[in-house]
Amino acid sequence: MEPGERKRLPSAAASEGEQREHKLKRGIPQDLLSSPKLDKYKIARQLTDKAVKEKKIFSIYGHYPVIRATLRRKGWVEKKFHFLPKPVAKVEGDGEGVAENRCSEGKENQEEALENTDDIHDVMSRLVKNEMPYFLWTLKRGIVDYHSLSCDQMLNHYGKTAAFTTKIGLCVNMRTLPWYVQADPDSFFPRCYGLCTESDKQEFLDDFRRTVASSILRWVVSQQNGNKSKRKSKEEEAGDSDPSSKKVPESTGSRLMGLSGQLVDAACKVCEAYLGRLEHKDIDLSEDAAEDLTEDEWKDLIQQYYSLVGGNAFISNSRNHFSQCQALLNKITAVNPQTEIDGLRNIWIIKPAAKSRGRDIMCMNHVEEILELVAADHLPAKDKWVVQKYIETPLLIYDTKFDIRQWFLVTDWNPLTIWFYKESYLRFSTRRFSLDNLDSAVHLCNSSIQKHLKNDEGRSPLLPCHNTWTSTRFQEYLQKRGRGAVWSSVIYPSMKRAVTNTMRVAQGRVEPRKNSFELYGADFILGRDFKPWLIEINSSPTMHASTPVTAQLCAQVQEDTIKVVVDRRVDRNCDIGNFELLWRQPAVELPPFQGSDLFVEGVGTRKAKRQMPPISTFDSASSLSDIQPLKERCPSALPGLAPAPPCTALQPDLRMKDEKVLACTLPLPLNRPAGRSAKVNCDLSEPGSRMELPTCHLQHLGHTAPNTGLTKVESDKRWDPNLLKVHPLRSVLPSMKTVEGAQCLPPRPSEVLIHLELIFVYGVSMIC
């Protein structure tokens, strides 16, 4: 309801129908409400018909009143869910807002049941109960079977996003970042290990030991740089005049145990070996020379380290090792970008691999306790623990730790399209920061954990009681301290690079459904140098208005999401709110397709055929010389000769059938002198017999005797059907007629008629 409309409507004089009409104005176009006599059911029918025609039917599962109101204002009609899906509790990678949305969802369902059934939106929902929704916004992906959705239906989730929305998925995939992007994951993601296999446990153990060695060196440097701590105060009280003082029980707390300089020498040896492996110097050393500390030496070194960082011991004459320790730390810092976050305590965060909202997360700094916790756990492999290096040097605001919730939107995975939100918010802890207390309430800033706690009395009163700041308020804080440019030059662009690199790594593992999108919430922690470190990425981030800051920003990001995924489909130049295009994968242009390029071209070779010389005259004397090529080319035509492979131009079946009649058509006669008839006398009944060619009487060119048909040639003796091997005319001339058009019947086996024109003009070329 608009403020101006409320003034024009007197509450005392307004009728019940007018009050109900103004109550329903949200989401209803004003032109349909201009007539007070227009029935609301008619309005509902008109709006519904228009929405069905324009495919503006949506469904929402969860407590998302902002999404519902935004779509209604754009002319969409809701088709309500009337069931409680069971797969919600078993969906992998549940986001932070799942539990809160479940509680608020039950309350919302009760409120909807108590609503007036005459609500116009409820009427419109009943009218579209049999329609297909074209926009689905659900709490989790498993609520609907996205494989059964049509291409026109939009869904706010993608499949197989566990590669970056779960702690174990993010841990494993970050190791493959250099294969996809020229970036180092150690520059923005604290090193992490999945404790699912023995190899992963060994990698974590090696990292823990290296960090112990570097922490000893850092302790020596910090003592000489004047950064005195409680351990230094206790050392001064006990006095370091007696370096050989014996260990006193920790319960007395009166004296400290002095550690010899051999501890520093052992730590320097470990760090030098680590640097040598990074520079591949270990391959030139023998196994004995490259051998690290033994297990007993490691146990002794770690126990002394625990006493050192716990304030129960000190290193005698530590100043003598200052230059060596400082040089090694400088070298390690040059090759390891995470040296700054290591600190002195060697604290690690142990997280369940697939849980969210800070559940069962613990901070530990003793490797024995961590390995015992993992060994005692009998959960399935997918629910095993993940251990990640804790940022011991975070940026503090009024001595309180905070993290940053940053939203980003993915509208396509192929090509990858990412939208980054310009506004974010800070979440403060309810306790003052301290490494002496490893309670999760001190080190975890998740709203799901801090909302159950009260603010500590010793915390600064300058912090808000609701423990949230907008990013704009944080920039004002930096501006007052002379670091106003840090946000735009360091923090904001670094978060954008971290999100882009992470999405590019996970691109090949996510199921890229077209016409889908998903809003994610990334959590960052700033170091003392204002460098952001990516902690985790949440699917289905909470949109609960728990504080004034979240009430404003969560509603704003939901409205802007609808602008990007709905309005921008119609108008590319529409308002997209605070979203900005972060990354759009460049399209790879394929070469133009040409069919001829797919064939292998070549030149075939064929043996040239011998050409017969033209025959101008013929007599009996030259007949024998002319028949010789026929014998060589077609020996199978004459009995007594060795059989040869048939010519390719002939059919396999060379036998004549008596019952088949050939319809032959002869070509036009050649313009040549007409030949005289000849009679062929051939007796092939006996082996070795020869065929006698008759004497041909040729006419001159000027002879004009009509050629009325084939000249008959009778054989003196009957042919033997078994010896008939002459190629039939059926395979050579499938349709042949005489010059006058009369059909030529196939010769009978008993009487073969052969015309000399067919033999000498066509026979040689066709038979052979």
Short mmCIF file of N, CA and C in Angstrom, two decimals, residues 295-434:
data_model
loop_
_atom_site.label_atom_id
_atom_site.label_comp_id
_atom_site.label_asym_id
_atom_site.label_seq_id
_atom_site.Cartn_x
_atom_site.Cartn_y
_atom_site.Cartn_z
N GLU A 295 61.29 -40.31 14.23
CA GLU A 295 60.02 -40.16 14.93
C GLU A 295 60.23 -39.76 16.38
N ASP A 296 61.24 -40.34 17.02
CA ASP A 296 61.51 -39.97 18.41
C ASP A 296 61.97 -38.51 18.52
N GLU A 297 62.78 -38.09 17.55
CA GLU A 297 63.20 -36.70 17.58
C GLU A 297 62.03 -35.75 17.34
N TRP A 298 61.12 -36.17 16.46
CA TRP A 298 59.95 -35.33 16.22
C TRP A 298 59.08 -35.23 17.49
N LYS A 299 58.86 -36.34 18.15
CA LYS A 299 58.04 -36.30 19.37
C LYS A 299 58.67 -35.40 20.43
N ASP A 300 59.98 -35.49 20.58
CA ASP A 300 60.64 -34.65 21.57
C ASP A 300 60.57 -33.17 21.17
N LEU A 301 60.77 -32.89 19.88
CA LEU A 301 60.72 -31.50 19.43
C LEU A 301 59.32 -30.92 19.61
N ILE A 302 58.28 -31.70 19.29
CA ILE A 302 56.90 -31.19 19.40
C ILE A 302 56.53 -30.95 20.86
N GLN A 303 56.96 -31.84 21.76
CA GLN A 303 56.64 -31.63 23.17
C GLN A 303 57.32 -30.37 23.71
N GLN A 304 58.55 -30.14 23.31
CA GLN A 304 59.22 -28.91 23.73
C GLN A 304 58.53 -27.67 23.14
N TYR A 305 58.03 -27.82 21.91
CA TYR A 305 57.32 -26.70 21.29
C TYR A 305 56.04 -26.39 22.06
N TYR A 306 55.30 -27.43 22.47
CA TYR A 306 54.08 -27.19 23.25
C TYR A 306 54.38 -26.40 24.52
N SER A 307 55.48 -26.75 25.17
CA SER A 307 55.85 -26.04 26.39
C SER A 307 56.26 -24.60 26.08
N LEU A 308 56.87 -24.39 24.93
CA LEU A 308 57.34 -23.05 24.57
C LEU A 308 56.17 -22.11 24.29
N VAL A 309 55.23 -22.55 23.44
CA VAL A 309 54.12 -21.67 23.07
C VAL A 309 53.06 -21.63 24.18
N GLY A 310 53.10 -22.61 25.07
CA GLY A 310 52.16 -22.59 26.18
C GLY A 310 52.60 -21.70 27.33
N GLY A 311 53.79 -21.09 27.23
CA GLY A 311 54.27 -20.19 28.27
C GLY A 311 54.92 -20.90 29.42
N ASN A 312 55.28 -22.16 29.26
CA ASN A 312 55.89 -22.91 30.34
C ASN A 312 57.39 -23.10 30.15
N ALA A 313 57.96 -22.57 29.09
CA ALA A 313 59.39 -22.74 28.84
C ALA A 313 59.88 -21.57 27.99
N PHE A 314 61.17 -21.46 27.90
CA PHE A 314 61.79 -20.43 27.08
C PHE A 314 63.10 -21.01 26.52
N ILE A 315 63.62 -20.36 25.48
CA ILE A 315 64.86 -20.81 24.84
C ILE A 315 66.01 -19.95 25.35
N SER A 316 66.99 -20.61 25.88
CA SER A 316 68.15 -19.90 26.41
C SER A 316 68.98 -19.31 25.27
N ASN A 317 69.43 -18.08 25.50
CA ASN A 317 70.28 -17.40 24.53
C ASN A 317 69.66 -17.40 23.13
N SER A 318 68.39 -17.09 23.08
CA SER A 318 67.70 -17.10 21.78
C SER A 318 68.24 -16.03 20.84
N ARG A 319 68.83 -14.97 21.42
CA ARG A 319 69.35 -13.89 20.57
C ARG A 319 70.50 -14.36 19.68
N ASN A 320 71.17 -15.44 20.10
CA ASN A 320 72.27 -15.94 19.28
C ASN A 320 71.79 -16.57 17.97
N HIS A 321 70.53 -16.92 17.90
CA HIS A 321 69.98 -17.57 16.72
C HIS A 321 69.10 -16.62 15.91
N PHE A 322 69.09 -15.36 16.27
CA PHE A 322 68.16 -14.43 15.64
C PHE A 322 68.43 -14.27 14.14
N SER A 323 69.67 -14.03 13.77
CA SER A 323 69.99 -13.77 12.36
C SER A 323 69.68 -14.98 11.48
N GLN A 324 70.02 -16.18 11.98
CA GLN A 324 69.75 -17.39 11.21
C GLN A 324 68.24 -17.61 11.04
N CYS A 325 67.51 -17.42 12.12
CA CYS A 325 66.05 -17.61 12.06
C CYS A 325 65.39 -16.57 11.16
N GLN A 326 65.85 -15.34 11.23
CA GLN A 326 65.26 -14.29 10.40
C GLN A 326 65.51 -14.56 8.91
N ALA A 327 66.70 -15.04 8.57
CA ALA A 327 67.01 -15.32 7.18
C ALA A 327 66.15 -16.47 6.63
N LEU A 328 65.99 -17.50 7.45
CA LEU A 328 65.16 -18.63 7.00
C LEU A 328 63.69 -18.23 6.86
N LEU A 329 63.19 -17.42 7.79
CA LEU A 329 61.80 -16.98 7.69
C LEU A 329 61.57 -16.13 6.45
N ASN A 330 62.53 -15.32 6.09
CA ASN A 330 62.40 -14.51 4.88
C ASN A 330 62.33 -15.39 3.63
N LYS A 331 63.13 -16.44 3.61
CA LYS A 331 63.09 -17.35 2.48
C LYS A 331 61.76 -18.11 2.42
N ILE A 332 61.26 -18.53 3.57
CA ILE A 332 59.99 -19.25 3.60
C ILE A 332 58.85 -18.34 3.18
N THR A 333 58.89 -17.10 3.64
CA THR A 333 57.84 -16.15 3.26
C THR A 333 57.83 -15.89 1.77
N ALA A 334 58.98 -15.93 1.13
CA ALA A 334 59.06 -15.68 -0.31
C ALA A 334 58.44 -16.80 -1.13
N VAL A 335 58.43 -18.02 -0.60
CA VAL A 335 57.89 -19.16 -1.36
C VAL A 335 56.56 -19.64 -0.82
N ASN A 336 56.18 -19.26 0.39
CA ASN A 336 54.93 -19.70 1.00
C ASN A 336 54.08 -18.49 1.36
N PRO A 337 53.01 -18.20 0.60
CA PRO A 337 52.21 -17.02 0.89
C PRO A 337 51.38 -17.12 2.16
N GLN A 338 51.34 -18.29 2.79
CA GLN A 338 50.53 -18.45 4.00
C GLN A 338 51.36 -18.34 5.27
N THR A 339 52.58 -17.90 5.15
CA THR A 339 53.42 -17.76 6.34
C THR A 339 52.83 -16.74 7.31
N GLU A 340 52.20 -15.70 6.79
CA GLU A 340 51.67 -14.63 7.64
C GLU A 340 50.53 -15.11 8.52
N ILE A 341 49.74 -16.08 8.06
CA ILE A 341 48.56 -16.51 8.83
C ILE A 341 48.90 -17.63 9.81
N ASP A 342 50.14 -18.14 9.77
CA ASP A 342 50.47 -19.29 10.62
C ASP A 342 50.53 -18.92 12.09
N GLY A 343 51.12 -17.80 12.41
CA GLY A 343 51.23 -17.42 13.80
C GLY A 343 52.21 -18.29 14.55
N LEU A 344 51.99 -18.39 15.89
CA LEU A 344 52.88 -19.16 16.76
C LEU A 344 52.23 -20.42 17.32
N ARG A 345 50.90 -20.46 17.39
CA ARG A 345 50.22 -21.54 18.11
C ARG A 345 49.98 -22.79 17.27
N ASN A 346 50.09 -22.68 15.94
CA ASN A 346 49.83 -23.83 15.06
C ASN A 346 48.43 -24.39 15.30
N ILE A 347 47.44 -23.51 15.22
CA ILE A 347 46.04 -23.88 15.46
C ILE A 347 45.41 -24.31 14.14
N TRP A 348 44.63 -25.39 14.21
CA TRP A 348 43.91 -25.91 13.05
C TRP A 348 42.43 -26.05 13.39
N ILE A 349 41.60 -25.87 12.38
CA ILE A 349 40.15 -26.04 12.53
C ILE A 349 39.77 -27.41 11.98
N ILE A 350 39.07 -28.18 12.78
CA ILE A 350 38.60 -29.51 12.36
C ILE A 350 37.11 -29.40 12.09
N LYS A 351 36.71 -29.71 10.85
CA LYS A 351 35.33 -29.53 10.42
C LYS A 351 34.79 -30.85 9.87
N PRO A 352 33.52 -31.13 10.10
CA PRO A 352 32.88 -32.24 9.37
C PRO A 352 32.87 -31.93 7.89
N ALA A 353 33.09 -32.94 7.07
CA ALA A 353 33.31 -32.71 5.65
C ALA A 353 32.09 -32.16 4.93
N ALA A 354 30.87 -32.50 5.36
CA ALA A 354 29.68 -32.12 4.60
C ALA A 354 28.61 -31.45 5.45
N LYS A 355 28.99 -30.90 6.59
CA LYS A 355 28.01 -30.20 7.43
C LYS A 355 28.17 -28.70 7.26
N SER A 356 27.15 -27.97 7.70
CA SER A 356 27.14 -26.51 7.53
C SER A 356 26.72 -25.86 8.84
N ARG A 357 26.70 -24.52 8.77
CA ARG A 357 26.26 -23.69 9.89
C ARG A 357 27.13 -23.88 11.13
N GLY A 358 28.40 -24.22 10.96
CA GLY A 358 29.33 -24.31 12.07
C GLY A 358 29.13 -25.49 12.99
N ARG A 359 28.38 -26.48 12.56
CA ARG A 359 28.10 -27.62 13.44
C ARG A 359 29.34 -28.48 13.62
N ASP A 360 29.63 -28.80 14.88
CA ASP A 360 30.70 -29.73 15.27
C ASP A 360 32.09 -29.25 14.84
N ILE A 361 32.27 -27.96 14.67
CA ILE A 361 33.58 -27.42 14.32
C ILE A 361 34.37 -27.15 15.59
N MET A 362 35.63 -27.56 15.60
CA MET A 362 36.49 -27.39 16.76
C MET A 362 37.83 -26.83 16.34
N CYS A 363 38.46 -26.11 17.26
CA CYS A 363 39.81 -25.58 17.06
C CYS A 363 40.77 -26.34 17.97
N MET A 364 41.86 -26.85 17.40
CA MET A 364 42.85 -27.63 18.15
C MET A 364 44.24 -27.23 17.71
N ASN A 365 45.20 -27.41 18.62
CA ASN A 365 46.60 -27.13 18.30
C ASN A 365 47.53 -28.26 18.73
N HIS A 366 46.97 -29.43 19.04
CA HIS A 366 47.76 -30.60 19.38
C HIS A 366 47.46 -31.68 18.35
N VAL A 367 48.47 -32.14 17.64
CA VAL A 367 48.25 -33.09 16.56
C VAL A 367 47.77 -34.43 17.10
N GLU A 368 48.18 -34.80 18.32
CA GLU A 368 47.74 -36.06 18.89
C GLU A 368 46.23 -36.06 19.10
N GLU A 369 45.69 -34.95 19.57
CA GLU A 369 44.25 -34.87 19.79
C GLU A 369 43.48 -34.91 18.47
N ILE A 370 44.03 -34.29 17.46
CA ILE A 370 43.35 -34.29 16.16
C ILE A 370 43.29 -35.69 15.58
N LEU A 371 44.40 -36.40 15.60
CA LEU A 371 44.43 -37.75 15.04
C LEU A 371 43.59 -38.72 15.87
N GLU A 372 43.54 -38.53 17.17
CA GLU A 372 42.69 -39.38 18.01
C GLU A 372 41.22 -39.15 17.70
N LEU A 373 40.85 -37.89 17.47
CA LEU A 373 39.46 -37.60 17.12
C LEU A 373 39.07 -38.27 15.81
N VAL A 374 39.95 -38.22 14.83
CA VAL A 374 39.65 -38.83 13.54
C VAL A 374 39.63 -40.35 13.66
N ALA A 375 40.54 -40.92 14.44
CA ALA A 375 40.59 -42.38 14.57
C ALA A 375 39.39 -42.92 15.32
N ALA A 376 38.85 -42.15 16.26
CA ALA A 376 37.71 -42.61 17.04
C ALA A 376 36.40 -42.47 16.29
N ASP A 377 36.41 -41.75 15.17
CA ASP A 377 35.18 -41.52 14.42
C ASP A 377 34.95 -42.69 13.47
N HIS A 378 33.70 -43.15 13.41
CA HIS A 378 33.33 -44.27 12.55
C HIS A 378 32.27 -43.85 11.53
N LEU A 379 32.32 -42.60 11.13
CA LEU A 379 31.36 -42.12 10.15
C LEU A 379 31.73 -42.63 8.76
N PRO A 380 30.77 -42.60 7.82
CA PRO A 380 31.12 -42.97 6.44
C PRO A 380 32.19 -42.06 5.88
N ALA A 381 32.78 -42.49 4.78
CA ALA A 381 33.92 -41.75 4.21
C ALA A 381 33.52 -40.35 3.79
N LYS A 382 32.28 -40.19 3.28
CA LYS A 382 31.88 -38.86 2.82
C LYS A 382 31.65 -37.89 3.97
N ASP A 383 31.47 -38.40 5.20
CA ASP A 383 31.23 -37.54 6.36
C ASP A 383 32.47 -37.41 7.23
N LYS A 384 33.63 -37.75 6.72
CA LYS A 384 34.85 -37.66 7.50
C LYS A 384 35.23 -36.21 7.72
N TRP A 385 36.29 -36.05 8.52
CA TRP A 385 36.70 -34.71 8.93
C TRP A 385 37.61 -34.07 7.90
N VAL A 386 37.57 -32.74 7.91
CA VAL A 386 38.48 -31.91 7.13
C VAL A 386 39.20 -31.00 8.10
N VAL A 387 40.52 -30.89 7.95
CA VAL A 387 41.32 -30.04 8.82
C VAL A 387 41.90 -28.92 7.96
N GLN A 388 41.78 -27.69 8.46
CA GLN A 388 42.21 -26.51 7.72
C GLN A 388 43.00 -25.60 8.65
N LYS A 389 44.01 -24.99 8.09
CA LYS A 389 44.85 -24.10 8.89
C LYS A 389 44.05 -22.88 9.34
N TYR A 390 44.10 -22.63 10.63
CA TYR A 390 43.38 -21.49 11.19
C TYR A 390 44.20 -20.22 10.98
N ILE A 391 43.49 -19.13 10.66
CA ILE A 391 44.14 -17.84 10.46
C ILE A 391 44.37 -17.22 11.85
N GLU A 392 45.61 -17.30 12.33
CA GLU A 392 45.92 -16.85 13.68
C GLU A 392 46.15 -15.35 13.76
N THR A 393 46.24 -14.69 12.61
CA THR A 393 46.49 -13.25 12.61
C THR A 393 45.39 -12.54 11.82
N PRO A 394 44.14 -12.62 12.26
CA PRO A 394 43.06 -11.97 11.51
C PRO A 394 43.02 -10.47 11.79
N LEU A 395 42.39 -9.75 10.89
CA LEU A 395 42.15 -8.33 11.12
C LEU A 395 41.03 -8.19 12.15
N LEU A 396 41.25 -7.40 13.17
CA LEU A 396 40.28 -7.23 14.25
C LEU A 396 39.70 -5.82 14.20
N ILE A 397 38.44 -5.72 14.58
CA ILE A 397 37.77 -4.43 14.75
C ILE A 397 37.39 -4.31 16.22
N TYR A 398 38.02 -3.39 16.89
CA TYR A 398 37.82 -3.22 18.34
C TYR A 398 38.07 -4.53 19.07
N ASP A 399 39.19 -5.19 18.72
CA ASP A 399 39.64 -6.44 19.34
C ASP A 399 38.63 -7.57 19.18
N THR A 400 37.86 -7.54 18.13
CA THR A 400 36.84 -8.57 17.90
C THR A 400 36.99 -9.10 16.48
N LYS A 401 36.87 -10.41 16.36
CA LYS A 401 36.99 -11.05 15.06
C LYS A 401 35.68 -10.92 14.28
N PHE A 402 35.79 -10.89 12.96
CA PHE A 402 34.61 -10.81 12.09
C PHE A 402 34.92 -11.53 10.79
N ASP A 403 33.88 -11.85 10.05
CA ASP A 403 34.02 -12.36 8.69
C ASP A 403 33.07 -11.61 7.78
N ILE A 404 33.19 -11.82 6.47
CA ILE A 404 32.42 -11.10 5.46
C ILE A 404 31.58 -12.10 4.69
N ARG A 405 30.28 -11.85 4.59
CA ARG A 405 29.40 -12.65 3.75
C ARG A 405 29.24 -11.91 2.41
N GLN A 406 29.70 -12.55 1.36
CA GLN A 406 29.67 -11.97 0.02
C GLN A 406 28.81 -12.84 -0.89
N TRP A 407 27.83 -12.23 -1.58
CA TRP A 407 26.95 -12.95 -2.49
C TRP A 407 27.50 -12.89 -3.91
N PHE A 408 27.24 -13.95 -4.64
CA PHE A 408 27.48 -13.95 -6.08
C PHE A 408 26.48 -14.91 -6.73
N LEU A 409 26.20 -14.66 -7.99
CA LEU A 409 25.15 -15.36 -8.72
C LEU A 409 25.75 -15.98 -9.97
N VAL A 410 25.43 -17.24 -10.20
CA VAL A 410 25.85 -17.95 -11.41
C VAL A 410 24.61 -18.22 -12.26
N THR A 411 24.58 -17.67 -13.46
CA THR A 411 23.43 -17.85 -14.35
C THR A 411 23.70 -18.84 -15.47
N ASP A 412 24.92 -19.27 -15.64
CA ASP A 412 25.23 -20.25 -16.68
C ASP A 412 26.60 -20.84 -16.38
N TRP A 413 26.74 -22.12 -16.69
CA TRP A 413 28.03 -22.78 -16.51
C TRP A 413 28.74 -23.04 -17.82
N ASN A 414 28.02 -22.95 -18.92
CA ASN A 414 28.63 -23.16 -20.22
C ASN A 414 27.97 -22.26 -21.25
N PRO A 415 28.50 -21.06 -21.48
CA PRO A 415 29.74 -20.50 -20.92
C PRO A 415 29.54 -20.00 -19.48
N LEU A 416 30.56 -20.07 -18.69
CA LEU A 416 30.49 -19.68 -17.29
C LEU A 416 30.20 -18.18 -17.18
N THR A 417 29.12 -17.85 -16.46
CA THR A 417 28.69 -16.46 -16.29
C THR A 417 28.46 -16.21 -14.81
N ILE A 418 29.22 -15.28 -14.22
CA ILE A 418 29.17 -15.00 -12.78
C ILE A 418 28.82 -13.53 -12.60
N TRP A 419 27.91 -13.28 -11.65
CA TRP A 419 27.53 -11.92 -11.26
C TRP A 419 27.92 -11.72 -9.80
N PHE A 420 28.60 -10.61 -9.55
CA PHE A 420 29.12 -10.32 -8.21
C PHE A 420 28.31 -9.18 -7.61
N TYR A 421 27.93 -9.36 -6.31
CA TYR A 421 27.12 -8.34 -5.66
C TYR A 421 28.02 -7.29 -5.02
N LYS A 422 27.67 -6.04 -5.21
CA LYS A 422 28.51 -4.95 -4.74
C LYS A 422 28.41 -4.73 -3.24
N GLU A 423 27.32 -5.15 -2.64
CA GLU A 423 27.14 -4.97 -1.19
C GLU A 423 27.33 -6.30 -0.48
N SER A 424 27.89 -6.23 0.71
CA SER A 424 28.07 -7.39 1.57
C SER A 424 27.91 -6.93 3.01
N TYR A 425 28.02 -7.87 3.93
CA TYR A 425 27.90 -7.47 5.33
C TYR A 425 28.88 -8.25 6.19
N LEU A 426 29.24 -7.64 7.33
CA LEU A 426 30.18 -8.21 8.28
C LEU A 426 29.44 -8.83 9.44
N ARG A 427 29.95 -9.95 9.94
CA ARG A 427 29.39 -10.64 11.10
C ARG A 427 30.45 -10.70 12.19
N PHE A 428 30.12 -10.14 13.35
CA PHE A 428 31.07 -10.07 14.46
C PHE A 428 30.82 -11.21 15.45
N SER A 429 31.89 -11.56 16.15
CA SER A 429 31.78 -12.52 17.23
C SER A 429 31.27 -11.82 18.49
N THR A 430 30.65 -12.59 19.34
CA THR A 430 30.16 -12.04 20.60
C THR A 430 31.25 -11.99 21.67
N ARG A 431 32.42 -12.56 21.38
CA ARG A 431 33.52 -12.59 22.34
C ARG A 431 34.72 -11.83 21.79
N ARG A 432 35.54 -11.35 22.68
CA ARG A 432 36.80 -10.73 22.27
C ARG A 432 37.75 -11.81 21.78
N PHE A 433 38.56 -11.43 20.82
CA PHE A 433 39.45 -12.41 20.20
C PHE A 433 40.61 -12.74 21.14
N SER A 434 40.92 -14.04 21.24
CA SER A 434 42.02 -14.51 22.07
C SER A 434 42.40 -15.91 21.61
#
